[in-house]
Coordinates of C-alpha atoms in Angstrom, one line a residue:
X1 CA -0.1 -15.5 5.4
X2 CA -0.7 -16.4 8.9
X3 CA 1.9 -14.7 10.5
X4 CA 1.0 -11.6 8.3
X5 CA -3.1 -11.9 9.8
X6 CA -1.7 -12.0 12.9
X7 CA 0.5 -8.9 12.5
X8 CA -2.4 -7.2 10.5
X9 CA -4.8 -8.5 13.4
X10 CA -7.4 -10.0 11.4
X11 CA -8.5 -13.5 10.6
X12 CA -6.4 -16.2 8.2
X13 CA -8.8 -16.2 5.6
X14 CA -9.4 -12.5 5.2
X15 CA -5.8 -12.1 4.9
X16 CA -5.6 -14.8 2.1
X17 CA -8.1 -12.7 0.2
X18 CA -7.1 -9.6 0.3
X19 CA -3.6 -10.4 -0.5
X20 CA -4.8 -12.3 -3.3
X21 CA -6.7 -9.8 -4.6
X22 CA -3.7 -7.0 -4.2
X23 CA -1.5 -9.4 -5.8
X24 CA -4.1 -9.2 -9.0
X25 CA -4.0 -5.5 -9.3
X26 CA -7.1 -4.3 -6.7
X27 CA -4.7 -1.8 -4.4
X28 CA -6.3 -1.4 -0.8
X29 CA -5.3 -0.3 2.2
X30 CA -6.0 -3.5 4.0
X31 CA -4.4 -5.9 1.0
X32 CA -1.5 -3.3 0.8
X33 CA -0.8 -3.9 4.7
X34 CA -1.2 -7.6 4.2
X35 CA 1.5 -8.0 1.6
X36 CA 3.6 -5.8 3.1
X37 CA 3.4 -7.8 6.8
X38 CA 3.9 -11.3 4.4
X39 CA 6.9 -10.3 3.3
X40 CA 8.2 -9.4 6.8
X41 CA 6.9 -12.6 7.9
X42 CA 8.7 -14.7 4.9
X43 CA 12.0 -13.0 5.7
X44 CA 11.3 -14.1 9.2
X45 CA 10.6 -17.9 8.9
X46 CA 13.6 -18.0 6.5
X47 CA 15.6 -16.1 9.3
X48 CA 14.5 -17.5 12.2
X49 CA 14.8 -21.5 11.3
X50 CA 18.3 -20.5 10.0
X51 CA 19.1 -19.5 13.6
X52 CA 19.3 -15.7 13.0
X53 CA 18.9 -13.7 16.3
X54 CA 16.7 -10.7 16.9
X55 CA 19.4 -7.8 16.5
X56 CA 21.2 -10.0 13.5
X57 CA 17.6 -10.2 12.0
X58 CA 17.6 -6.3 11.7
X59 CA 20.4 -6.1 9.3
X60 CA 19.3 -8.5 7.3
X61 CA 15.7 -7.4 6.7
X62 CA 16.7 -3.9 6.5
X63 CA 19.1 -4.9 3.6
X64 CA 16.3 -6.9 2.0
X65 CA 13.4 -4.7 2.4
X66 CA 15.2 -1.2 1.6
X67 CA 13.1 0.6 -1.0
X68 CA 10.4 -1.7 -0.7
X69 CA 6.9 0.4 -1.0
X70 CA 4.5 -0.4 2.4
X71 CA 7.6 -1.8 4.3
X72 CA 8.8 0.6 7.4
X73 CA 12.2 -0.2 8.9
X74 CA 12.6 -2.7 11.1
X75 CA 14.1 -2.2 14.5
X76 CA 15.7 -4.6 17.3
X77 CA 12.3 -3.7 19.4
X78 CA 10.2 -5.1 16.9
X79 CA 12.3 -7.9 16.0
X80 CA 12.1 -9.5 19.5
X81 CA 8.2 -9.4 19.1
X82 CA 8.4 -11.2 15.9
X83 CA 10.6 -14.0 16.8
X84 CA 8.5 -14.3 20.2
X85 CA 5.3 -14.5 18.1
X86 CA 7.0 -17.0 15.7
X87 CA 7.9 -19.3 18.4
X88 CA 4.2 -19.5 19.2
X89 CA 3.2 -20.1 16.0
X90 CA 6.2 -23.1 15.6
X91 CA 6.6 -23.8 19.2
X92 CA 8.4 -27.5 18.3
X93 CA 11.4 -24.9 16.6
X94 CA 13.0 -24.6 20.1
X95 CA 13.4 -28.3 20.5
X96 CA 14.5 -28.4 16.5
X97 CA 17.5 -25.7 17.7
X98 CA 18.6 -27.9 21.1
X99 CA 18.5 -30.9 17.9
X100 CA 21.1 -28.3 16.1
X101 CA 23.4 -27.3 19.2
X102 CA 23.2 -30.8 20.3
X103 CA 24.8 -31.9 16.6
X104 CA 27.1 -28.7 16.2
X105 CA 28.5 -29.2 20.1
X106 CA 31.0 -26.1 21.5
X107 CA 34.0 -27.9 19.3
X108 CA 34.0 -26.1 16.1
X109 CA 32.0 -27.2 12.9
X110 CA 31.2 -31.0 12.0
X111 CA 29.9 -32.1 9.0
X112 CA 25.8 -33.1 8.6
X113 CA 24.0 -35.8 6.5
X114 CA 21.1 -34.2 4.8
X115 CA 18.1 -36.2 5.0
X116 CA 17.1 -38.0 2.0
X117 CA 19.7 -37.5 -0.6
X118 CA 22.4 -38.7 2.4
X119 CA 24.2 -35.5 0.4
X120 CA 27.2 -34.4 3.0
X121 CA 27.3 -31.2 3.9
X122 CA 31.4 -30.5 5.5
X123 CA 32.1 -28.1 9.1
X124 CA 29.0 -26.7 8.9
X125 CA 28.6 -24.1 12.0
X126 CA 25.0 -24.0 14.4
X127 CA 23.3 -21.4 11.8
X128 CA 24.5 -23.4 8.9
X129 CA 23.0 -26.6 10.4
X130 CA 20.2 -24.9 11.1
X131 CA 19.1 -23.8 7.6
X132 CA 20.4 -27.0 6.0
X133 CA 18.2 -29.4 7.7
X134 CA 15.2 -27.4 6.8
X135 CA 16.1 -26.3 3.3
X136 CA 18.2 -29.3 2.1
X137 CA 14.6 -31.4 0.8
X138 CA 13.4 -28.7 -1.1
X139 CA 17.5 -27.8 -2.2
X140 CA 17.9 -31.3 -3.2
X141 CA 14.3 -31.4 -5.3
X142 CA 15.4 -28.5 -7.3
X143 CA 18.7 -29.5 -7.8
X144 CA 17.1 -32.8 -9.3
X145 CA 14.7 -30.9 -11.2
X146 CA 17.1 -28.4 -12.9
X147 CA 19.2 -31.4 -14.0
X148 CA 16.1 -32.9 -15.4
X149 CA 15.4 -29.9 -17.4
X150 CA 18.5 -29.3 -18.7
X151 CA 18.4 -33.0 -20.0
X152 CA 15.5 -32.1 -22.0
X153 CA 16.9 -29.0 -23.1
X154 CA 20.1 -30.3 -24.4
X155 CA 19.8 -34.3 -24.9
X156 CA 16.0 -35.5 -24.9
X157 CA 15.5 -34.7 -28.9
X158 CA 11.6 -35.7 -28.6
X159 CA 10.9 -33.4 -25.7
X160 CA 9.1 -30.5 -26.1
X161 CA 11.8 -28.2 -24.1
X162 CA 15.0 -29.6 -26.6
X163 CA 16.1 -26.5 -27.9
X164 CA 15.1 -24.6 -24.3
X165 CA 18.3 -23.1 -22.6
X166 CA 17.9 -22.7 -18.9
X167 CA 19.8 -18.9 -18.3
X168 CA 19.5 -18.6 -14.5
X169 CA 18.5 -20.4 -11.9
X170 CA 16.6 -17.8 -9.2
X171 CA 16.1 -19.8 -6.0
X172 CA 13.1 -21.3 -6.8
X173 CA 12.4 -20.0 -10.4
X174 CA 13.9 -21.5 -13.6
X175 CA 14.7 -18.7 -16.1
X176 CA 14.0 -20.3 -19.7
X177 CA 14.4 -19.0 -23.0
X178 CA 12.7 -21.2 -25.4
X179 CA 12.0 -21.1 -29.4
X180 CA 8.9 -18.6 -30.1
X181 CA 7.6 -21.3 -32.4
X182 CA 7.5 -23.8 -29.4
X183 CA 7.6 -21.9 -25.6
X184 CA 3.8 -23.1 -25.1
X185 CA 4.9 -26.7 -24.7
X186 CA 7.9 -25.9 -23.6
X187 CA 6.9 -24.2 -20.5
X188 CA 4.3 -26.7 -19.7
X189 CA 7.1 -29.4 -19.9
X190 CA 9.9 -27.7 -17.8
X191 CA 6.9 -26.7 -15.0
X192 CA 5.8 -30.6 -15.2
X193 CA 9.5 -31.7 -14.7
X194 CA 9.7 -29.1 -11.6
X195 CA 6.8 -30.7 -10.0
X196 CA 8.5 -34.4 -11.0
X197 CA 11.7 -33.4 -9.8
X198 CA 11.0 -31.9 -6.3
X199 CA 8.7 -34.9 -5.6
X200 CA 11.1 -37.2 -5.6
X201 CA 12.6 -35.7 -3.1
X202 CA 9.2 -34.6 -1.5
X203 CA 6.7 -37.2 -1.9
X204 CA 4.3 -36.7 0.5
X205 CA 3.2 -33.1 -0.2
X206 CA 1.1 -31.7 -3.3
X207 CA 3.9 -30.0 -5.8
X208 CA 3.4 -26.5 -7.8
X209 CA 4.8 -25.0 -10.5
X210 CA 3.4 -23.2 -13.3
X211 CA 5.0 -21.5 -16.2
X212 CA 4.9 -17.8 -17.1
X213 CA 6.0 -16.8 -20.4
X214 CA 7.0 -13.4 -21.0
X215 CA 9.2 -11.1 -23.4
X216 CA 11.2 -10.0 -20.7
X217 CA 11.6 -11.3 -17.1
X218 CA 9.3 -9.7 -14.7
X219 CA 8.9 -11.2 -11.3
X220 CA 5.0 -9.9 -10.8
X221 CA 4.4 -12.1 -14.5
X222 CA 1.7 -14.7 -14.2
X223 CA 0.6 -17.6 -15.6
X224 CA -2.1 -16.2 -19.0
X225 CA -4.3 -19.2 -21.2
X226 CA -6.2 -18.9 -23.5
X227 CA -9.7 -20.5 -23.8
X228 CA -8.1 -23.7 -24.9
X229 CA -5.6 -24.0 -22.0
X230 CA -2.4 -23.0 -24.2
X231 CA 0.1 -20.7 -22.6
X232 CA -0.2 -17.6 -23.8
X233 CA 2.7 -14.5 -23.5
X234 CA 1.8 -12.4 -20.1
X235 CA 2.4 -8.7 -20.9
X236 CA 2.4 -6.3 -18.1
X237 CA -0.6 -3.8 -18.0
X238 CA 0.0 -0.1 -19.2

């Protein structure tokens, strides 16, 4: 969101609202342009801490994006703006890539310790160091947490998820099918083991994760309650 006000040129918190209230359904021009400049901006943090290059950066956001309604085509032009405006917004990222080149060297790939979880990743090359330092916390938390599911899906007989088979794992989503009879308690226990899970590999930063349940998997589905606070089946509107 703040890289997509600044593109949009208005202030943070207007941009957090009107995106918001495009995401619910309420189509503007202004909420339209917002969304449409977040997702350039999320394709370019995830780019840019990986290492990615302005004319590399093209490519991929073009092969992303393609199709995508309110998105134009990027161009190398424009992608040298956005990386320059992204190091002002994350100036300490220059010093994090000396970090990487200093680790990496000019003699081929080494191996890294990811920070936490000591897990090793082997010859891993600049780029590759680049996103696995800033990734491997959140990779490791749901790694941890999508083991903790599936062992109260398939072992934990007195959890409400036993009988839940995790289908697919969408990097940062847990597809679930669960029993009709239970999916209400089910979905509130695998999104309370998601929050458990990354924060033990996260401790120090407020975890979310809330369960949509749906007939068929939609990515725009949200989470629907009823007056009680059980989950409820989110249908898409006609």
């Amino acid at each position: 969101p703040m890289q997509a006000a600044k593109r949009v040129g208005i202030q943070y918190a207007r941009a957090i609202k009107a995106g918001e209230a495009y995401g619910e359904g309420k189509a503007t021009k202004l909420g339209k342009n917002v969304d449409a400049s977040r997702q350039c901006a999320k394709i370019a943090n995830v780019g840019f801490c990986g290492g990615l290059g302005a004319a590399a950066f093209v490519d991929y956001y073009n092969s992303w994006t393609l199709g995508e309604e309110g998105i134009e085509k990027m161009t190398e032009e424009r992608a040298h703006e956005l990386r320059n405006s992204w190091f002002q917004t994350w100036p300490e990222m220059r010093d994090y890539f000396t970090h990487i080149g200093n680790i990496t060297g000019d003699f081929g790939p080494k191996s890294i310790v990811q920070f936490g979880s000591k897990r090793v990743r082997g010859k891993v090359t600049f780029t590759q160091a680049a996103n696995g330092f800033f990734q491997s916390k959140t990779a490791d938390g749901a790694k941890e947490a999508l083991w903790m599911i599936q062992r109260a899906c398939y072992v934990e007989k007195d959890s409400p998820a036993y009988g839940s088979r995790v289908v697919n794992f969408i990097h940062d989503e847990y597809l679930v099918e669960c029993p009709r009879e239970t999916f209400a308690e089910a979905g509130d226990e695998i999104a309370r083991l998601a929050r458990e899970g990354m924060a033990l590999h996260i401790p120090d930063l407020p975890i979310g994760a809330e369960p949509a349940a749906m007939l068929r998997w939609t990515k725009g589905a949200k989470t629907v309650r009823n007056a009680q606070g059980k989950l409820q089946i989110w249908r898409p509107k006609k």
